[in-house]
Amino acid sequence: MNLGGKRFAVLDARAAVFEKLLEHDKAMRDCKDCIVLDPKSNKPYLRASRICEARQQPEKALKFLKHAIQVTPASQLDPLRKRLPALQKLV
């Protein structure tokens, strides 16, 4: 794993911890850093979507979820597509 991959892994893990601790600002910052490091990974977009949903920001949550869907392999799309209708109702 290269340095960028290690940094991504550390930031992703830390974002997960911050999300569990309800430290949404810190978690979101790490998600955005992960997106810069690997814009083709769906993990930071999904986490950012959940954080925005918890913050009562459905428009942003939907935006992140749609981006996650764009970068997710077709074989893994079903769980993501199931979240769409609920978020779309909130917007």
mmCIF file with all atom_site columns, N, CA and C in Angstrom, residues 16-84:
data_model
loop_
_atom_site.group_PDB
_atom_site.id
_atom_site.type_symbol
_atom_site.label_atom_id
_atom_site.label_alt_id
_atom_site.label_comp_id
_atom_site.label_asym_id
_atom_site.label_entity_id
_atom_site.label_seq_id
_atom_site.pdbx_PDB_ins_code
_atom_site.Cartn_x
_atom_site.Cartn_y
_atom_site.Cartn_z
_atom_site.occupancy
_atom_site.B_iso_or_equiv
_atom_site.pdbx_formal_charge
_atom_site.auth_seq_id
_atom_site.auth_comp_id
_atom_site.auth_asym_id
_atom_site.auth_atom_id
_atom_site.pdbx_PDB_model_num
ATOM 1   N N  . ALA A 1 16 ? -14.850 6.999  10.703  1.00 0.00 ? 16 ALA A N  1
ATOM 2   C CA . ALA A 1 16 ? -15.815 6.047  11.254  1.00 0.00 ? 16 ALA A CA 1
ATOM 3   C C  . ALA A 1 16 ? -15.931 6.207  12.769  1.00 0.00 ? 16 ALA A C  1
ATOM 4   N N  . VAL A 1 17 ? -14.806 6.400  13.425  1.00 0.00 ? 17 VAL A N  1
ATOM 5   C CA . VAL A 1 17 ? -14.820 6.591  14.879  1.00 0.00 ? 17 VAL A CA 1
ATOM 6   C C  . VAL A 1 17 ? -15.537 7.892  15.228  1.00 0.00 ? 17 VAL A C  1
ATOM 7   N N  . PHE A 1 18 ? -15.195 8.963  14.521  1.00 0.00 ? 18 PHE A N  1
ATOM 8   C CA . PHE A 1 18 ? -15.854 10.245 14.778  1.00 0.00 ? 18 PHE A CA 1
ATOM 9   C C  . PHE A 1 18 ? -17.356 10.156 14.531  1.00 0.00 ? 18 PHE A C  1
ATOM 10  N N  . GLU A 1 19 ? -17.744 9.411  13.498  1.00 0.00 ? 19 GLU A N  1
ATOM 11  C CA . GLU A 1 19 ? -19.171 9.246  13.219  1.00 0.00 ? 19 GLU A CA 1
ATOM 12  C C  . GLU A 1 19 ? -19.867 8.548  14.390  1.00 0.00 ? 19 GLU A C  1
ATOM 13  N N  . LYS A 1 20 ? -19.259 7.504  14.908  1.00 0.00 ? 20 LYS A N  1
ATOM 14  C CA . LYS A 1 20 ? -19.845 6.770  16.045  1.00 0.00 ? 20 LYS A CA 1
ATOM 15  C C  . LYS A 1 20 ? -19.934 7.646  17.295  1.00 0.00 ? 20 LYS A C  1
ATOM 16  N N  . LEU A 1 21 ? -18.954 8.535  17.455  1.00 0.00 ? 21 LEU A N  1
ATOM 17  C CA . LEU A 1 21 ? -18.927 9.432  18.613  1.00 0.00 ? 21 LEU A CA 1
ATOM 18  C C  . LEU A 1 21 ? -19.801 10.673 18.416  1.00 0.00 ? 21 LEU A C  1
ATOM 19  N N  . LEU A 1 22 ? -20.468 10.733 17.274  1.00 0.00 ? 22 LEU A N  1
ATOM 20  C CA . LEU A 1 22 ? -21.315 11.869 16.901  1.00 0.00 ? 22 LEU A CA 1
ATOM 21  C C  . LEU A 1 22 ? -20.523 13.172 16.780  1.00 0.00 ? 22 LEU A C  1
ATOM 22  N N  . GLU A 1 23 ? -19.260 13.050 16.443  1.00 0.00 ? 23 GLU A N  1
ATOM 23  C CA . GLU A 1 23 ? -18.392 14.197 16.158  1.00 0.00 ? 23 GLU A CA 1
ATOM 24  C C  . GLU A 1 23 ? -18.480 14.463 14.657  1.00 0.00 ? 23 GLU A C  1
ATOM 25  N N  . HIS A 1 24 ? -19.636 14.962 14.232  1.00 0.00 ? 24 HIS A N  1
ATOM 26  C CA . HIS A 1 24 ? -19.930 15.056 12.811  1.00 0.00 ? 24 HIS A CA 1
ATOM 27  C C  . HIS A 1 24 ? -19.007 15.996 12.044  1.00 0.00 ? 24 HIS A C  1
ATOM 28  N N  . ASP A 1 25 ? -18.623 17.104 12.639  1.00 0.00 ? 25 ASP A N  1
ATOM 29  C CA . ASP A 1 25 ? -17.732 18.035 11.935  1.00 0.00 ? 25 ASP A CA 1
ATOM 30  C C  . ASP A 1 25 ? -16.390 17.369 11.631  1.00 0.00 ? 25 ASP A C  1
ATOM 31  N N  . LYS A 1 26 ? -15.848 16.688 12.602  1.00 0.00 ? 26 LYS A N  1
ATOM 32  C CA . LYS A 1 26 ? -14.558 16.011 12.411  1.00 0.00 ? 26 LYS A CA 1
ATOM 33  C C  . LYS A 1 26 ? -14.687 14.861 11.418  1.00 0.00 ? 26 LYS A C  1
ATOM 34  N N  . ALA A 1 27 ? -15.770 14.121 11.515  1.00 0.00 ? 27 ALA A N  1
ATOM 35  C CA . ALA A 1 27 ? -15.985 13.002 10.596  1.00 0.00 ? 27 ALA A CA 1
ATOM 36  C C  . ALA A 1 27 ? -16.125 13.511 9.161   1.00 0.00 ? 27 ALA A C  1
ATOM 37  N N  . MET A 1 28 ? -16.860 14.587 8.986   1.00 0.00 ? 28 MET A N  1
ATOM 38  C CA . MET A 1 28 ? -17.061 15.140 7.650   1.00 0.00 ? 28 MET A CA 1
ATOM 39  C C  . MET A 1 28 ? -15.744 15.651 7.064   1.00 0.00 ? 28 MET A C  1
ATOM 40  N N  . ARG A 1 29 ? -14.937 16.265 7.879   1.00 0.00 ? 29 ARG A N  1
ATOM 41  C CA . ARG A 1 29 ? -13.633 16.750 7.409   1.00 0.00 ? 29 ARG A CA 1
ATOM 42  C C  . ARG A 1 29 ? -12.789 15.569 6.899   1.00 0.00 ? 29 ARG A C  1
ATOM 43  N N  . ASP A 1 30 ? -12.786 14.478 7.648   1.00 0.00 ? 30 ASP A N  1
ATOM 44  C CA . ASP A 1 30 ? -12.029 13.301 7.216   1.00 0.00 ? 30 ASP A CA 1
ATOM 45  C C  . ASP A 1 30 ? -12.637 12.675 5.957   1.00 0.00 ? 30 ASP A C  1
ATOM 46  N N  . CYS A 1 31 ? -13.948 12.688 5.840   1.00 0.00 ? 31 CYS A N  1
ATOM 47  C CA . CYS A 1 31 ? -14.594 12.172 4.627   1.00 0.00 ? 31 CYS A CA 1
ATOM 48  C C  . CYS A 1 31 ? -14.154 12.984 3.412   1.00 0.00 ? 31 CYS A C  1
ATOM 49  N N  . LYS A 1 32 ? -14.156 14.287 3.556   1.00 0.00 ? 32 LYS A N  1
ATOM 50  C CA . LYS A 1 32 ? -13.755 15.142 2.433   1.00 0.00 ? 32 LYS A CA 1
ATOM 51  C C  . LYS A 1 32 ? -12.293 14.919 2.066   1.00 0.00 ? 32 LYS A C  1
ATOM 52  N N  . ASP A 1 33 ? -11.446 14.720 3.053   1.00 0.00 ? 33 ASP A N  1
ATOM 53  C CA . ASP A 1 33 ? -10.036 14.414 2.767   1.00 0.00 ? 33 ASP A CA 1
ATOM 54  C C  . ASP A 1 33 ? -9.912  13.073 2.044   1.00 0.00 ? 33 ASP A C  1
ATOM 55  N N  . CYS A 1 34 ? -10.711 12.097 2.443   1.00 0.00 ? 34 CYS A N  1
ATOM 56  C CA . CYS A 1 34 ? -10.702 10.786 1.776   1.00 0.00 ? 34 CYS A CA 1
ATOM 57  C C  . CYS A 1 34 ? -11.168 10.917 0.320   1.00 0.00 ? 34 CYS A C  1
ATOM 58  N N  . ILE A 1 35 ? -12.150 11.741 0.081   1.00 0.00 ? 35 ILE A N  1
ATOM 59  C CA . ILE A 1 35 ? -12.646 11.942 -1.276  1.00 0.00 ? 35 ILE A CA 1
ATOM 60  C C  . ILE A 1 35 ? -11.553 12.536 -2.160  1.00 0.00 ? 35 ILE A C  1
ATOM 61  N N  . VAL A 1 36 ? -10.778 13.460 -1.611  1.00 0.00 ? 36 VAL A N  1
ATOM 62  C CA . VAL A 1 36 ? -9.667  14.035 -2.374  1.00 0.00 ? 36 VAL A CA 1
ATOM 63  C C  . VAL A 1 36 ? -8.624  12.958 -2.687  1.00 0.00 ? 36 VAL A C  1
ATOM 64  N N  . LEU A 1 37 ? -8.334  12.122 -1.700  1.00 0.00 ? 37 LEU A N  1
ATOM 65  C CA . LEU A 1 37 ? -7.329  11.074 -1.891  1.00 0.00 ? 37 LEU A CA 1
ATOM 66  C C  . LEU A 1 37 ? -7.777  9.973  -2.857  1.00 0.00 ? 37 LEU A C  1
ATOM 67  N N  . ASP A 1 38 ? -9.053  9.605  -2.795  1.00 0.00 ? 38 ASP A N  1
ATOM 68  C CA . ASP A 1 38 ? -9.560  8.531  -3.657  1.00 0.00 ? 38 ASP A CA 1
ATOM 69  C C  . ASP A 1 38 ? -11.011 8.825  -4.048  1.00 0.00 ? 38 ASP A C  1
ATOM 70  N N  . PRO A 1 39 ? -11.203 9.656  -5.061  1.00 0.00 ? 39 PRO A N  1
ATOM 71  C CA . PRO A 1 39 ? -12.565 10.036 -5.453  1.00 0.00 ? 39 PRO A CA 1
ATOM 72  C C  . PRO A 1 39 ? -13.389 8.886  -6.033  1.00 0.00 ? 39 PRO A C  1
ATOM 73  N N  . LYS A 1 40 ? -12.779 7.742  -6.292  1.00 0.00 ? 40 LYS A N  1
ATOM 74  C CA . LYS A 1 40 ? -13.518 6.604  -6.843  1.00 0.00 ? 40 LYS A CA 1
ATOM 75  C C  . LYS A 1 40 ? -13.955 5.612  -5.778  1.00 0.00 ? 40 LYS A C  1
ATOM 76  N N  . SER A 1 41 ? -13.646 5.894  -4.516  1.00 0.00 ? 41 SER A N  1
ATOM 77  C CA . SER A 1 41 ? -14.098 5.034  -3.428  1.00 0.00 ? 41 SER A CA 1
ATOM 78  C C  . SER A 1 41 ? -15.474 5.509  -2.970  1.00 0.00 ? 41 SER A C  1
ATOM 79  N N  . ASN A 1 42 ? -16.389 4.575  -2.769  1.00 0.00 ? 42 ASN A N  1
ATOM 80  C CA . ASN A 1 42 ? -17.731 4.965  -2.343  1.00 0.00 ? 42 ASN A CA 1
ATOM 81  C C  . ASN A 1 42 ? -17.841 5.180  -0.827  1.00 0.00 ? 42 ASN A C  1
ATOM 82  N N  . LYS A 1 43 ? -16.890 4.664  -0.072  1.00 0.00 ? 43 LYS A N  1
ATOM 83  C CA . LYS A 1 43 ? -16.989 4.713  1.396   1.00 0.00 ? 43 LYS A CA 1
ATOM 84  C C  . LYS A 1 43 ? -17.130 6.132  1.957   1.00 0.00 ? 43 LYS A C  1
ATOM 85  N N  . PRO A 1 44 ? -16.280 7.084  1.566   1.00 0.00 ? 44 PRO A N  1
ATOM 86  C CA . PRO A 1 44 ? -16.433 8.413  2.162   1.00 0.00 ? 44 PRO A CA 1
ATOM 87  C C  . PRO A 1 44 ? -17.731 9.106  1.743   1.00 0.00 ? 44 PRO A C  1
ATOM 88  N N  . TYR A 1 45 ? -18.204 8.833  0.537   1.00 0.00 ? 45 TYR A N  1
ATOM 89  C CA . TYR A 1 45 ? -19.471 9.430  0.101   1.00 0.00 ? 45 TYR A CA 1
ATOM 90  C C  . TYR A 1 45 ? -20.638 8.867  0.917   1.00 0.00 ? 45 TYR A C  1
ATOM 91  N N  . LEU A 1 46 ? -20.607 7.566  1.173   1.00 0.00 ? 46 LEU A N  1
ATOM 92  C CA . LEU A 1 46 ? -21.673 6.956  1.967   1.00 0.00 ? 46 LEU A CA 1
ATOM 93  C C  . LEU A 1 46 ? -21.680 7.479  3.394   1.00 0.00 ? 46 LEU A C  1
ATOM 94  N N  . ARG A 1 47 ? -20.499 7.582  3.974   1.00 0.00 ? 47 ARG A N  1
ATOM 95  C CA . ARG A 1 47 ? -20.406 8.092  5.342   1.00 0.00 ? 47 ARG A CA 1
ATOM 96  C C  . ARG A 1 47 ? -20.854 9.549  5.386   1.00 0.00 ? 47 ARG A C  1
ATOM 97  N N  . ALA A 1 48 ? -20.428 10.340 4.422   1.00 0.00 ? 48 ALA A N  1
ATOM 98  C CA . ALA A 1 48 ? -20.835 11.750 4.373   1.00 0.00 ? 48 ALA A CA 1
ATOM 99  C C  . ALA A 1 48 ? -22.352 11.860 4.231   1.00 0.00 ? 48 ALA A C  1
ATOM 100 N N  . SER A 1 49 ? -22.946 10.971 3.459   1.00 0.00 ? 49 SER A N  1
ATOM 101 C CA . SER A 1 49 ? -24.404 10.969 3.309   1.00 0.00 ? 49 SER A CA 1
ATOM 102 C C  . SER A 1 49 ? -25.091 10.691 4.643   1.00 0.00 ? 49 SER A C  1
ATOM 103 N N  . ARG A 1 50 ? -24.604 9.698  5.362   1.00 0.00 ? 50 ARG A N  1
ATOM 104 C CA . ARG A 1 50 ? -25.198 9.373  6.680   1.00 0.00 ? 50 ARG A CA 1
ATOM 105 C C  . ARG A 1 50 ? -25.034 10.547 7.650   1.00 0.00 ? 50 ARG A C  1
ATOM 106 N N  . ILE A 1 51 ? -23.878 11.191 7.618   1.00 0.00 ? 51 ILE A N  1
ATOM 107 C CA . ILE A 1 51 ? -23.626 12.322 8.513   1.00 0.00 ? 51 ILE A CA 1
ATOM 108 C C  . ILE A 1 51 ? -24.579 13.469 8.187   1.00 0.00 ? 51 ILE A C  1
ATOM 109 N N  . CYS A 1 52 ? -24.744 13.767 6.912   1.00 0.00 ? 52 CYS A N  1
ATOM 110 C CA . CYS A 1 52 ? -25.666 14.841 6.522   1.00 0.00 ? 52 CYS A CA 1
ATOM 111 C C  . CYS A 1 52 ? -27.100 14.508 6.923   1.00 0.00 ? 52 CYS A C  1
ATOM 112 N N  . GLU A 1 53 ? -27.455 13.251 6.791   1.00 0.00 ? 53 GLU A N  1
ATOM 113 C CA . GLU A 1 53 ? -28.795 12.826 7.205   1.00 0.00 ? 53 GLU A CA 1
ATOM 114 C C  . GLU A 1 53 ? -28.967 13.023 8.713   1.00 0.00 ? 53 GLU A C  1
ATOM 115 N N  . ALA A 1 54 ? -27.963 12.677 9.487   1.00 0.00 ? 54 ALA A N  1
ATOM 116 C CA . ALA A 1 54 ? -28.020 12.862 10.940  1.00 0.00 ? 54 ALA A CA 1
ATOM 117 C C  . ALA A 1 54 ? -28.081 14.338 11.311  1.00 0.00 ? 54 ALA A C  1
ATOM 118 N N  . ARG A 1 55 ? -27.496 15.176 10.486  1.00 0.00 ? 55 ARG A N  1
ATOM 119 C CA . ARG A 1 55 ? -27.503 16.626 10.718  1.00 0.00 ? 55 ARG A CA 1
ATOM 120 C C  . ARG A 1 55 ? -28.775 17.297 10.195  1.00 0.00 ? 55 ARG A C  1
ATOM 121 N N  . GLN A 1 56 ? -29.715 16.513 9.725   1.00 0.00 ? 56 GLN A N  1
ATOM 122 C CA . GLN A 1 56 ? -30.955 17.036 9.157   1.00 0.00 ? 56 GLN A CA 1
ATOM 123 C C  . GLN A 1 56 ? -30.675 17.881 7.912   1.00 0.00 ? 56 GLN A C  1
ATOM 124 N N  . GLN A 1 57 ? -29.773 17.390 7.064   1.00 0.00 ? 57 GLN A N  1
ATOM 125 C CA . GLN A 1 57 ? -29.432 18.052 5.805   1.00 0.00 ? 57 GLN A CA 1
ATOM 126 C C  . GLN A 1 57 ? -29.711 17.081 4.652   1.00 0.00 ? 57 GLN A C  1
ATOM 127 N N  . PRO A 1 58 ? -30.994 16.837 4.365   1.00 0.00 ? 58 PRO A N  1
ATOM 128 C CA . PRO A 1 58 ? -31.328 15.814 3.375   1.00 0.00 ? 58 PRO A CA 1
ATOM 129 C C  . PRO A 1 58 ? -30.826 16.114 1.959   1.00 0.00 ? 58 PRO A C  1
ATOM 130 N N  . GLU A 1 59 ? -30.771 17.391 1.574   1.00 0.00 ? 59 GLU A N  1
ATOM 131 C CA . GLU A 1 59 ? -30.291 17.720 0.230   1.00 0.00 ? 59 GLU A CA 1
ATOM 132 C C  . GLU A 1 59 ? -28.835 17.290 0.062   1.00 0.00 ? 59 GLU A C  1
ATOM 133 N N  . LYS A 1 60 ? -28.018 17.609 1.043   1.00 0.00 ? 60 LYS A N  1
ATOM 134 C CA . LYS A 1 60 ? -26.610 17.221 0.993   1.00 0.00 ? 60 LYS A CA 1
ATOM 135 C C  . LYS A 1 60 ? -26.456 15.706 1.087   1.00 0.00 ? 60 LYS A C  1
ATOM 136 N N  . ALA A 1 61 ? -27.258 15.085 1.936   1.00 0.00 ? 61 ALA A N  1
ATOM 137 C CA . ALA A 1 61 ? -27.208 13.627 2.080   1.00 0.00 ? 61 ALA A CA 1
ATOM 138 C C  . ALA A 1 61 ? -27.519 12.962 0.740   1.00 0.00 ? 61 ALA A C  1
ATOM 139 N N  . LEU A 1 62 ? -28.524 13.464 0.052   1.00 0.00 ? 62 LEU A N  1
ATOM 140 C CA . LEU A 1 62 ? -28.907 12.915 -1.242  1.00 0.00 ? 62 LEU A CA 1
ATOM 141 C C  . LEU A 1 62 ? -27.791 13.115 -2.272  1.00 0.00 ? 62 LEU A C  1
ATOM 142 N N  . LYS A 1 63 ? -27.172 14.268 -2.247  1.00 0.00 ? 63 LYS A N  1
ATOM 143 C CA . LYS A 1 63 ? -26.073 14.557 -3.181  1.00 0.00 ? 63 LYS A CA 1
ATOM 144 C C  . LYS A 1 63 ? -24.929 13.564 -2.977  1.00 0.00 ? 63 LYS A C  1
ATOM 145 N N  . PHE A 1 64 ? -24.532 13.345 -1.728  1.00 0.00 ? 64 PHE A N  1
ATOM 146 C CA . PHE A 1 64 ? -23.451 12.397 -1.454  1.00 0.00 ? 64 PHE A CA 1
ATOM 147 C C  . PHE A 1 64 ? -23.854 10.972 -1.834  1.00 0.00 ? 64 PHE A C  1
ATOM 148 N N  . LEU A 1 65 ? -25.094 10.591 -1.551  1.00 0.00 ? 65 LEU A N  1
ATOM 149 C CA . LEU A 1 65 ? -25.554 9.249  -1.890  1.00 0.00 ? 65 LEU A CA 1
ATOM 150 C C  . LEU A 1 65 ? -25.549 9.033  -3.399  1.00 0.00 ? 65 LEU A C  1
ATOM 151 N N  . LYS A 1 66 ? -25.998 10.023 -4.149  1.00 0.00 ? 66 LYS A N  1
ATOM 152 C CA . LYS A 1 66 ? -26.002 9.899  -5.613  1.00 0.00 ? 66 LYS A CA 1
ATOM 153 C C  . LYS A 1 66 ? -24.581 9.755  -6.144  1.00 0.00 ? 66 LYS A C  1
ATOM 154 N N  . HIS A 1 67 ? -23.655 10.482 -5.556  1.00 0.00 ? 67 HIS A N  1
ATOM 155 C CA . HIS A 1 67 ? -22.265 10.342 -5.998  1.00 0.00 ? 67 HIS A CA 1
ATOM 156 C C  . HIS A 1 67 ? -21.725 8.958  -5.645  1.00 0.00 ? 67 HIS A C  1
ATOM 157 N N  . ALA A 1 68 ? -22.083 8.458  -4.476  1.00 0.00 ? 68 ALA A N  1
ATOM 158 C CA . ALA A 1 68 ? -21.663 7.108  -4.084  1.00 0.00 ? 68 ALA A CA 1
ATOM 159 C C  . ALA A 1 68 ? -22.170 6.086  -5.094  1.00 0.00 ? 68 ALA A C  1
ATOM 160 N N  . ILE A 1 69 ? -23.406 6.258  -5.535  1.00 0.00 ? 69 ILE A N  1
ATOM 161 C CA . ILE A 1 69 ? -23.988 5.338  -6.513  1.00 0.00 ? 69 ILE A CA 1
ATOM 162 C C  . ILE A 1 69 ? -23.200 5.376  -7.816  1.00 0.00 ? 69 ILE A C  1
ATOM 163 N N  . GLN A 1 70 ? -22.741 6.552  -8.205  1.00 0.00 ? 70 GLN A N  1
ATOM 164 C CA . GLN A 1 70 ? -21.975 6.684  -9.457  1.00 0.00 ? 70 GLN A CA 1
ATOM 165 C C  . GLN A 1 70 ? -20.657 5.923  -9.414  1.00 0.00 ? 70 GLN A C  1
ATOM 166 N N  . VAL A 1 71 ? -20.031 5.843  -8.247  1.00 0.00 ? 71 VAL A N  1
ATOM 167 C CA . VAL A 1 71 ? -18.710 5.205  -8.164  1.00 0.00 ? 71 VAL A CA 1
ATOM 168 C C  . VAL A 1 71 ? -18.764 3.768  -7.635  1.00 0.00 ? 71 VAL A C  1
ATOM 169 N N  . THR A 1 72 ? -19.946 3.269  -7.360  1.00 0.00 ? 72 THR A N  1
ATOM 170 C CA . THR A 1 72 ? -20.104 1.921  -6.815  1.00 0.00 ? 72 THR A CA 1
ATOM 171 C C  . THR A 1 72 ? -20.280 0.906  -7.942  1.00 0.00 ? 72 THR A C  1
ATOM 172 N N  . PRO A 1 73 ? -19.598 -0.238 -7.853  1.00 0.00 ? 73 PRO A N  1
ATOM 173 C CA . PRO A 1 73 ? -19.789 -1.289 -8.868  1.00 0.00 ? 73 PRO A CA 1
ATOM 174 C C  . PRO A 1 73 ? -21.252 -1.744 -8.910  1.00 0.00 ? 73 PRO A C  1
ATOM 175 N N  . ALA A 1 74 ? -21.712 -2.084 -10.099 1.00 0.00 ? 74 ALA A N  1
ATOM 176 C CA . ALA A 1 74 ? -23.114 -2.459 -10.306 1.00 0.00 ? 74 ALA A CA 1
ATOM 177 C C  . ALA A 1 74 ? -23.566 -3.583 -9.385  1.00 0.00 ? 74 ALA A C  1
ATOM 178 N N  . SER A 1 75 ? -22.679 -4.511 -9.087  1.00 0.00 ? 75 SER A N  1
ATOM 179 C CA . SER A 1 75 ? -23.050 -5.655 -8.255  1.00 0.00 ? 75 SER A CA 1
ATOM 180 C C  . SER A 1 75 ? -23.329 -5.281 -6.802  1.00 0.00 ? 75 SER A C  1
ATOM 181 N N  . GLN A 1 76 ? -22.962 -4.059 -6.406  1.00 0.00 ? 76 GLN A N  1
ATOM 182 C CA . GLN A 1 76 ? -23.134 -3.629 -5.012  1.00 0.00 ? 76 GLN A CA 1
ATOM 183 C C  . GLN A 1 76 ? -24.138 -2.483 -4.866  1.00 0.00 ? 76 GLN A C  1
ATOM 184 N N  . LEU A 1 77 ? -24.918 -2.210 -5.885  1.00 0.00 ? 77 LEU A N  1
ATOM 185 C CA . LEU A 1 77 ? -25.790 -1.035 -5.885  1.00 0.00 ? 77 LEU A CA 1
ATOM 186 C C  . LEU A 1 77 ? -27.103 -1.189 -5.129  1.00 0.00 ? 77 LEU A C  1
ATOM 187 N N  . ASP A 1 78 ? -27.631 -2.387 -4.990  1.00 0.00 ? 78 ASP A N  1
ATOM 188 C CA . ASP A 1 78 ? -28.965 -2.560 -4.408  1.00 0.00 ? 78 ASP A CA 1
ATOM 189 C C  . ASP A 1 78 ? -29.145 -1.882 -3.048  1.00 0.00 ? 78 ASP A C  1
ATOM 190 N N  . PRO A 1 79 ? -28.248 -2.080 -2.074  1.00 0.00 ? 79 PRO A N  1
ATOM 191 C CA . PRO A 1 79 ? -28.471 -1.421 -0.777  1.00 0.00 ? 79 PRO A CA 1
ATOM 192 C C  . PRO A 1 79 ? -28.475 0.115  -0.869  1.00 0.00 ? 79 PRO A C  1
ATOM 193 N N  . LEU A 1 80 ? -27.686 0.646  -1.781  1.00 0.00 ? 80 LEU A N  1
ATOM 194 C CA . LEU A 1 80 ? -27.639 2.107  -1.934  1.00 0.00 ? 80 LEU A CA 1
ATOM 195 C C  . LEU A 1 80 ? -28.919 2.624  -2.563  1.00 0.00 ? 80 LEU A C  1
ATOM 196 N N  . ARG A 1 81 ? -29.385 1.925  -3.563  1.00 0.00 ? 81 ARG A N  1
ATOM 197 C CA . ARG A 1 81 ? -30.622 2.356  -4.238  1.00 0.00 ? 81 ARG A CA 1
ATOM 198 C C  . ARG A 1 81 ? -31.820 2.300  -3.295  1.00 0.00 ? 81 ARG A C  1
ATOM 199 N N  . LYS A 1 82 ? -31.780 1.411  -2.320  1.00 0.00 ? 82 LYS A N  1
ATOM 200 C CA . LYS A 1 82 ? -32.883 1.314  -1.362  1.00 0.00 ? 82 LYS A CA 1
ATOM 201 C C  . LYS A 1 82 ? -32.972 2.546  -0.463  1.00 0.00 ? 82 LYS A C  1
ATOM 202 N N  . ARG A 1 83 ? -31.853 3.237  -0.255  1.00 0.00 ? 83 ARG A N  1
ATOM 203 C CA . ARG A 1 83 ? -31.845 4.449  0.578   1.00 0.00 ? 83 ARG A CA 1
ATOM 204 C C  . ARG A 1 83 ? -32.386 5.669  -0.163  1.00 0.00 ? 83 ARG A C  1
ATOM 205 N N  . LEU A 1 84 ? -32.323 5.637  -1.493  1.00 0.00 ? 84 LEU A N  1
ATOM 206 C CA . LEU A 1 84 ? -32.722 6.796  -2.293  1.00 0.00 ? 84 LEU A CA 1
ATOM 207 C C  . LEU A 1 84 ? -34.138 7.291  -2.015  1.00 0.00 ? 84 LEU A C  1
#
